[in-house]
XYZ file of C-alpha atoms in Angstrom:
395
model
C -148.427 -110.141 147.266
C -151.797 -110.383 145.407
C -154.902 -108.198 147.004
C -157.351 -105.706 145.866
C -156.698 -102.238 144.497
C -156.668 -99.460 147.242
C -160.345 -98.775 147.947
C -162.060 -95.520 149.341
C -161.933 -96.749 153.120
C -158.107 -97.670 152.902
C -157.127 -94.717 151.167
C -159.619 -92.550 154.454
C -157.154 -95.019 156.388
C -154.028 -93.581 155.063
C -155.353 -89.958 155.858
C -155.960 -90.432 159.235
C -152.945 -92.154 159.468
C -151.299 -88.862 158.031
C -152.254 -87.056 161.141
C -148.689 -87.430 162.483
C -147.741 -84.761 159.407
C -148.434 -82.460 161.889
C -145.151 -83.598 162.991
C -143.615 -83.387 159.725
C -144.423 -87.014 158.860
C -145.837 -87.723 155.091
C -147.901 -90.885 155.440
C -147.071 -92.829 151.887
C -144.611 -95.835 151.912
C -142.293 -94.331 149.067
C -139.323 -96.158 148.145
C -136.441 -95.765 150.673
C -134.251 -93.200 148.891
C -130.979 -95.677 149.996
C -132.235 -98.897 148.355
C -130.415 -100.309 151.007
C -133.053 -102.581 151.984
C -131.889 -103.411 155.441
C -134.743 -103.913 157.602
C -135.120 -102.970 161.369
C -137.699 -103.494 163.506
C -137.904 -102.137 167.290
C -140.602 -104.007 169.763
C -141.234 -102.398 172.977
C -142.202 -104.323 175.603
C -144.488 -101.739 178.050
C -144.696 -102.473 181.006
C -141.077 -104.054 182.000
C -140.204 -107.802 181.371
C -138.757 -109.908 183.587
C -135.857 -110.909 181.886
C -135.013 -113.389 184.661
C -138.524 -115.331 183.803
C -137.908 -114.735 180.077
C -133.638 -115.909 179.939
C -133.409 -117.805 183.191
C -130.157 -118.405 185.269
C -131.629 -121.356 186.054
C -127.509 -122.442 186.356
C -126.724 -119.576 189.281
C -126.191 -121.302 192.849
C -128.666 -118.397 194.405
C -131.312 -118.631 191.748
C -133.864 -121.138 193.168
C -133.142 -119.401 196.666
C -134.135 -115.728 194.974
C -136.719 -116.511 192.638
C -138.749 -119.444 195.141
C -142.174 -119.779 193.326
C -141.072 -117.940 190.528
C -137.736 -120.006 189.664
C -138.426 -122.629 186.594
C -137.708 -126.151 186.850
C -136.270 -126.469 183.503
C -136.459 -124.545 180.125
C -135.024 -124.364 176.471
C -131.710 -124.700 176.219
C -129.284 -122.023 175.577
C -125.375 -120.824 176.771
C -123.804 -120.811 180.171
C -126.071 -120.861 183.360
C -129.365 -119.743 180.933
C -132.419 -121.416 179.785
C -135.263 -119.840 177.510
C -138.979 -120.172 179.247
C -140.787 -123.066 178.020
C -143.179 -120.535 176.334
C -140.462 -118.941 173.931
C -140.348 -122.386 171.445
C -139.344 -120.200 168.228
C -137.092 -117.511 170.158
C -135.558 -120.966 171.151
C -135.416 -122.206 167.923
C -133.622 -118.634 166.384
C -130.929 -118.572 168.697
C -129.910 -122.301 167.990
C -130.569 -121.494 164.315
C -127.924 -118.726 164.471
C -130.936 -116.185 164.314
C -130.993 -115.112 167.713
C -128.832 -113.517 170.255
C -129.536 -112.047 173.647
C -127.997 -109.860 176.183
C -128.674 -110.251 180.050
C -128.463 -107.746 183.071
C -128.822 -105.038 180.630
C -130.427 -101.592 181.203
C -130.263 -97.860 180.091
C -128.888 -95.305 182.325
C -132.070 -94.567 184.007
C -132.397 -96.202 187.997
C -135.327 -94.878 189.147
C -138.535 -96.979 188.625
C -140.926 -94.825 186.970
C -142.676 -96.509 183.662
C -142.821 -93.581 181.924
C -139.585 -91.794 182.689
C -138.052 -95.309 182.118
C -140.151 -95.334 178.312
C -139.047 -92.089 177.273
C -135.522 -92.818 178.387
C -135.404 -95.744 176.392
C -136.755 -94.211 173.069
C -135.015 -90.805 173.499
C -132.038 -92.552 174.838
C -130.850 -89.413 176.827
C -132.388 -87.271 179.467
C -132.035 -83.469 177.660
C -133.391 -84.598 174.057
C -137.049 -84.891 173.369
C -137.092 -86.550 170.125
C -136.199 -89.993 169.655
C -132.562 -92.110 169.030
C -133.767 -93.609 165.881
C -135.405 -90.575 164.748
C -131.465 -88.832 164.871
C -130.317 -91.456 162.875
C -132.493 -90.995 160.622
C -131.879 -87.152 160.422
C -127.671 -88.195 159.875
C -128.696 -90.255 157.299
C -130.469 -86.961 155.620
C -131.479 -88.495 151.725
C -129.905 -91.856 152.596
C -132.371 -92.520 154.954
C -134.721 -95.641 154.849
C -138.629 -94.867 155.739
C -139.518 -95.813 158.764
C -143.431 -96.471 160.287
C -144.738 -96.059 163.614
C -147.286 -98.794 164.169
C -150.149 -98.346 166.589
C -152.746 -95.240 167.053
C -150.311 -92.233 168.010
C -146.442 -92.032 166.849
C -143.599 -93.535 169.384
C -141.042 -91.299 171.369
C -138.782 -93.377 169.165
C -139.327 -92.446 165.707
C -140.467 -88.231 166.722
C -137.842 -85.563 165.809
C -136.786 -83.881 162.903
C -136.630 -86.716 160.404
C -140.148 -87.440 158.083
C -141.407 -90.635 159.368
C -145.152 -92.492 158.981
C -147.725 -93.661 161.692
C -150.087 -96.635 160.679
C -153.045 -97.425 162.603
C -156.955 -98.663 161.646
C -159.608 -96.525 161.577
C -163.466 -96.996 161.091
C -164.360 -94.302 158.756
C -167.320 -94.073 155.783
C -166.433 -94.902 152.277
C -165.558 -92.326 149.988
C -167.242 -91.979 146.452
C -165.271 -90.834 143.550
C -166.368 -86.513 144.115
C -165.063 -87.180 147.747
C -162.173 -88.192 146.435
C -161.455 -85.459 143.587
C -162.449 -82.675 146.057
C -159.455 -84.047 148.518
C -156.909 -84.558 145.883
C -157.728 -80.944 144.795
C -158.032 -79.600 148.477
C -154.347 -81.077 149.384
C -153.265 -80.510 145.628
C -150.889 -77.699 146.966
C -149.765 -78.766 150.284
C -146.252 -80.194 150.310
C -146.644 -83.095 152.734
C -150.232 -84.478 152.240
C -150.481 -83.626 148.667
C -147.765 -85.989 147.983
C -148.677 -88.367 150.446
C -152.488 -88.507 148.926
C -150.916 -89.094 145.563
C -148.913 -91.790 146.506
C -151.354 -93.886 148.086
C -153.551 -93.967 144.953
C -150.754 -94.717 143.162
C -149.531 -97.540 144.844
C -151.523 -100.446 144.493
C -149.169 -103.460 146.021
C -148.616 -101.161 149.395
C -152.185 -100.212 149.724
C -153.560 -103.712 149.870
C -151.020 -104.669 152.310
C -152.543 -101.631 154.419
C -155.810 -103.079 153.460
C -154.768 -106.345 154.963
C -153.298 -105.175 157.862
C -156.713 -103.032 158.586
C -158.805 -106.761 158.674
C -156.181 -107.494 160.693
C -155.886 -104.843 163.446
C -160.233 -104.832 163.424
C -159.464 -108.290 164.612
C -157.688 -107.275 167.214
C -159.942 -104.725 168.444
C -162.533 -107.035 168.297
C -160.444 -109.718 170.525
C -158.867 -107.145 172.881
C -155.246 -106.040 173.333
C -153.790 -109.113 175.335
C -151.174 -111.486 174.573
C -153.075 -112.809 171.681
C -153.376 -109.821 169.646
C -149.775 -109.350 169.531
C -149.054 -111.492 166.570
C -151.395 -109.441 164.707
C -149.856 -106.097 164.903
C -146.307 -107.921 163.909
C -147.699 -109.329 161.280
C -149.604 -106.227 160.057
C -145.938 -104.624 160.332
C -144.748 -107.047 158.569
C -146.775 -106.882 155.298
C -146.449 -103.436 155.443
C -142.858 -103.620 155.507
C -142.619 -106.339 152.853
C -145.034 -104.473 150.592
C -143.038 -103.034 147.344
C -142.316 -99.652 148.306
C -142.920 -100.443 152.328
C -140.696 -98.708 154.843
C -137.351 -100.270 156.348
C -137.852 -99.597 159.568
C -140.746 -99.788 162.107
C -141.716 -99.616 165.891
C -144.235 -102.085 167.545
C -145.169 -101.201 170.855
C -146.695 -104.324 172.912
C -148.428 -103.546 176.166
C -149.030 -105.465 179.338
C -145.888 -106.549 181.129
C -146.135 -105.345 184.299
C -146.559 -108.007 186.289
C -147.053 -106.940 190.301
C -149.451 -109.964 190.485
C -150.159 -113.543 189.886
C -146.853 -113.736 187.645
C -146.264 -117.170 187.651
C -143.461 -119.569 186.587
C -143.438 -122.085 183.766
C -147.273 -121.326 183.488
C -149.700 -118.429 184.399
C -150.246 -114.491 183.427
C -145.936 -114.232 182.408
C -146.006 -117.417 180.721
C -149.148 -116.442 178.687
C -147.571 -112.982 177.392
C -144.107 -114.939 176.343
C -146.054 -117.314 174.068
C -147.783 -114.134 172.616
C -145.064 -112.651 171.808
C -143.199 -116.104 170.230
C -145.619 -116.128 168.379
C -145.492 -112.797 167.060
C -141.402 -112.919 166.605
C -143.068 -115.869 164.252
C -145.378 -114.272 162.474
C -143.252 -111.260 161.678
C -140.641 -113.427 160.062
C -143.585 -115.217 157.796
C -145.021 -112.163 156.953
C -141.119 -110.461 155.475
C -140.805 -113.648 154.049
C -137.321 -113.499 152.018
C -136.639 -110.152 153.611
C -136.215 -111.594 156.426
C -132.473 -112.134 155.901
C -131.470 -108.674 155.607
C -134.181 -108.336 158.677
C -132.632 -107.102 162.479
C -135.163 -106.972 164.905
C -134.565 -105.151 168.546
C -136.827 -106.721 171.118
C -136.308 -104.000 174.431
C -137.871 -103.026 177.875
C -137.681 -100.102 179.841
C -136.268 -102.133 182.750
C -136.226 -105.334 184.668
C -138.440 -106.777 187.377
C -137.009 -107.533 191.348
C -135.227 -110.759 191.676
C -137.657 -112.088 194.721
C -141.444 -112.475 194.055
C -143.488 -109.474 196.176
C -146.358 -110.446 198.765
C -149.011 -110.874 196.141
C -147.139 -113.793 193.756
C -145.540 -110.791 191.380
C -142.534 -108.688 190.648
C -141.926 -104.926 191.178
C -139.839 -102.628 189.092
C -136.422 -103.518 189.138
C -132.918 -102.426 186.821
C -131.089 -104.745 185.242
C -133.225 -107.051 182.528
C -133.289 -108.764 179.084
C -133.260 -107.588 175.559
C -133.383 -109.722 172.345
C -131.496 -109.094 168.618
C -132.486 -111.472 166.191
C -133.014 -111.441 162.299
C -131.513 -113.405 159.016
C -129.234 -110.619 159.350
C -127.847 -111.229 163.079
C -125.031 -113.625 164.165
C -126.987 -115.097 166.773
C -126.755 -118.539 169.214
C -124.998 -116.586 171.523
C -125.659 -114.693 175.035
C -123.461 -111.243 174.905
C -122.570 -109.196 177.276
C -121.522 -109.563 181.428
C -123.224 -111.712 183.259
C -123.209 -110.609 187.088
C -124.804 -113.422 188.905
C -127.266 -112.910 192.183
C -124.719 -113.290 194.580
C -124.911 -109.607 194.942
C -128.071 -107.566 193.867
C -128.363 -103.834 192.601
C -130.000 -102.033 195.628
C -130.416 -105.586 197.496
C -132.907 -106.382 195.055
C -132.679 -105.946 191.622
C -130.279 -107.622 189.095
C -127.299 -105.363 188.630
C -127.209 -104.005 185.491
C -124.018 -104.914 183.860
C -124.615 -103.828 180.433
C -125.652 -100.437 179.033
C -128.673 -101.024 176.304
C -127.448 -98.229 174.734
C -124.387 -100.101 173.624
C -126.693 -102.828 171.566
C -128.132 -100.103 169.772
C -125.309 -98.459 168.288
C -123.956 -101.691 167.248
C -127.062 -102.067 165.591
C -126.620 -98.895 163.790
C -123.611 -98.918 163.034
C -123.192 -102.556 161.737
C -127.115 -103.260 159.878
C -127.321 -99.578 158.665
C -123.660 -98.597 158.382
C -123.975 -95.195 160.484
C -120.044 -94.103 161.165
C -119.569 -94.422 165.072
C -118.433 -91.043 165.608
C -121.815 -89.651 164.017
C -123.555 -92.021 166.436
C -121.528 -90.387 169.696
C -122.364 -87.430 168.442
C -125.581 -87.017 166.954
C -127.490 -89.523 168.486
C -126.179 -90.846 171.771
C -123.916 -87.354 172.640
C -124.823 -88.053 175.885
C -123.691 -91.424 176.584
C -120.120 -92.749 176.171
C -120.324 -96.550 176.792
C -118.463 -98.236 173.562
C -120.796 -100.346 171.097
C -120.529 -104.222 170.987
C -119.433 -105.348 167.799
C -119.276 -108.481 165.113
C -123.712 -108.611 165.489
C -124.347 -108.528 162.223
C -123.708 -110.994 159.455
């Protein structure tokens, strides 16, 4: 990728982007010390998709009955009972590429409904540890890590712990002239973490214009808000990042605003509008890694699902069981894993039982794209969770 060399504004940008080294975080994008070259992405969805909107049972003899004004007429194909929402076109097109699987009635071990606990249980992926699961596999990887980025204005549960990791975000700061500049490289000269960290990102040309890139990018976004349209812009801001020489392997995108008590609607309205944001972010992070893309695995999770029935006000409440999403040029997709439960019976009379531990996806994921040995993963980084891992994911 062609830009400019890193000017005095980008390189402010990486600075304030090193205030995570607090944490023990350098903020350069140095070469991943595995060459292994196998990205991962994690997406968040905050806020708790309805997976039954999203991957519809449209196929289950209750659904219609359970869903009323909320149940879809007809959607994108895909195995079994299921249909993709009309807004998911390229998720559609993934899974019947092969680049795309899902798993259904799928939560983590948390059942109460709280966004937060349910947030931290999915990024910590245990109740007694405060740092995050991929953050431990990054620590049993020790020099054979990959470097990993937080994107977004403060660091993810996810990637905090032990393990040196990176937080990108924008910032609006004054240029620096050339004495600013010396005075900084000889103020930090000495320090272990942004010394190195200030080097690098004058050093680096290729990875500092994608960071310059990705900064016209995210001032977009603050300019246009933080709805469904701005998602494509902080995937694809990960993405050049990522595909930058030098750029991390792994990454966590947080998108916001899935919590949808009201107005949810079916095949159109609020849901529908988020779902065709994110497509088209799922789109423009795969045009952004380009040829990477193939040795790409991207983990698209919630914290949990949404009630089966629609509430008084044309919404869903918090529910359990829900939908998560693997795809990637590195995935064996065009295929729906896991148990399906069916509505005939609900999880508390109202949610959709949750038949399938999330947990289990992500050590698949880890131990399959990344090659962590299983028993390091029971112990290390899930100790307390004992559901087996699925298997055969990646290609």
């Amino acid at each position: 990728m062609t830009g400019p060399r890193l000017d005095r504004r980008a390189l402010l940008t990486v600075l304030a982007a090193s205030g995570v080294v607090l944490a023990g975080a350098p903020a350069s994008f140095s070469q991943s010390r595995s060459a292994k070259g196998r990205k991962l992405v994690v997406v968040i969805l905050r806020g708790a998709l309805d997976g039954l909107a999203a991957l519809a049972p449209v196929g289950d003899r209750r659904y219609r009955e359970l869903r009323g004004d909320l149940a879809l007429s007809d959607g994108l194909p895909a195995a079994g009972p299921f249909v993709f929402h009309p807004s998911l076109q390229h998720v559609s097109e993934l899974y019947t590429r092969g680049e795309l699987l899902a798993l259904h009635a799928v939560a983590t071990d948390y059942r109460e409904r709280s966004h937060f606990d349910g947030q931290d249980h999915l990024e910590a992926g245990t109740t007694a540890i405060r740092d995050g699961w991929l953050n431990r596999a990054l620590a049993v990887m020790g020099g054979a890590a990959p470097d990993a980025v937080g994107i977004g204005q403060s660091l993810p549960l996810l990637l905090r712990g032990a393990a040196p990791v990176s937080t990108w975000a924008p910032a609006v700061l004054p240029g620096a002239d050339d004495d600013t500049i010396a005075r900084l490289m000889d103020m930090y000269a000495r320090d272990p973490m942004l010394g190195p960290a200030l080097a690098m990102a004058l050093e680096t040309d290729e990875a500092a214009s994608a960071m310059a890139e990705c900064m016209e990018g995210m001032r977009g976004m603050n300019a246009r808000g933080s709805g469904p349209h701005a998602y494509r812009i902080v995937t694809e801001a990960a993405g050049n990042i990522m595909a930058a020489p030098g750029g991390p392997d792994a990454a966590v995108i947080g998108l916001h605003g899935w919590d949808t008590h009201v107005r949810q609607g079916a095949a159109d309205g609020q849901l529908a509008n988020r779902l065709a944001g994110l497509d088209q972010a799922l789109a423009g992070l795969k045009d952004r890694l380009n040829r990477q893309w193939n040795q790409t695995a991207v983990l698209v999770v919630t914290e949990f699902g949404r009630t089966v029935r629609a509430n008084g006000a044309g919404g869903t409440d918090h529910g359990t069981g829900g939908a998560a999403f693997l795809l990637g040029g590195a995935v064996r997709g065009g295929r729906i894993i896991g148990d399906w439960p069916g509505l005939d019976q609900l999880h508390e009379g109202r949610d959709l039982i949750p038949a399938n531990n999330l947990t289990s996806l992500f050590k698949a994921v880890l131990a399959e794209h990344w090659g962590l040995d299983l028993r390091d993963i029971d112990r290390a980084i899930f100790p307390e969770t004992l559901v087996g891992g699925f298997s055969g994911l990646i290609g």
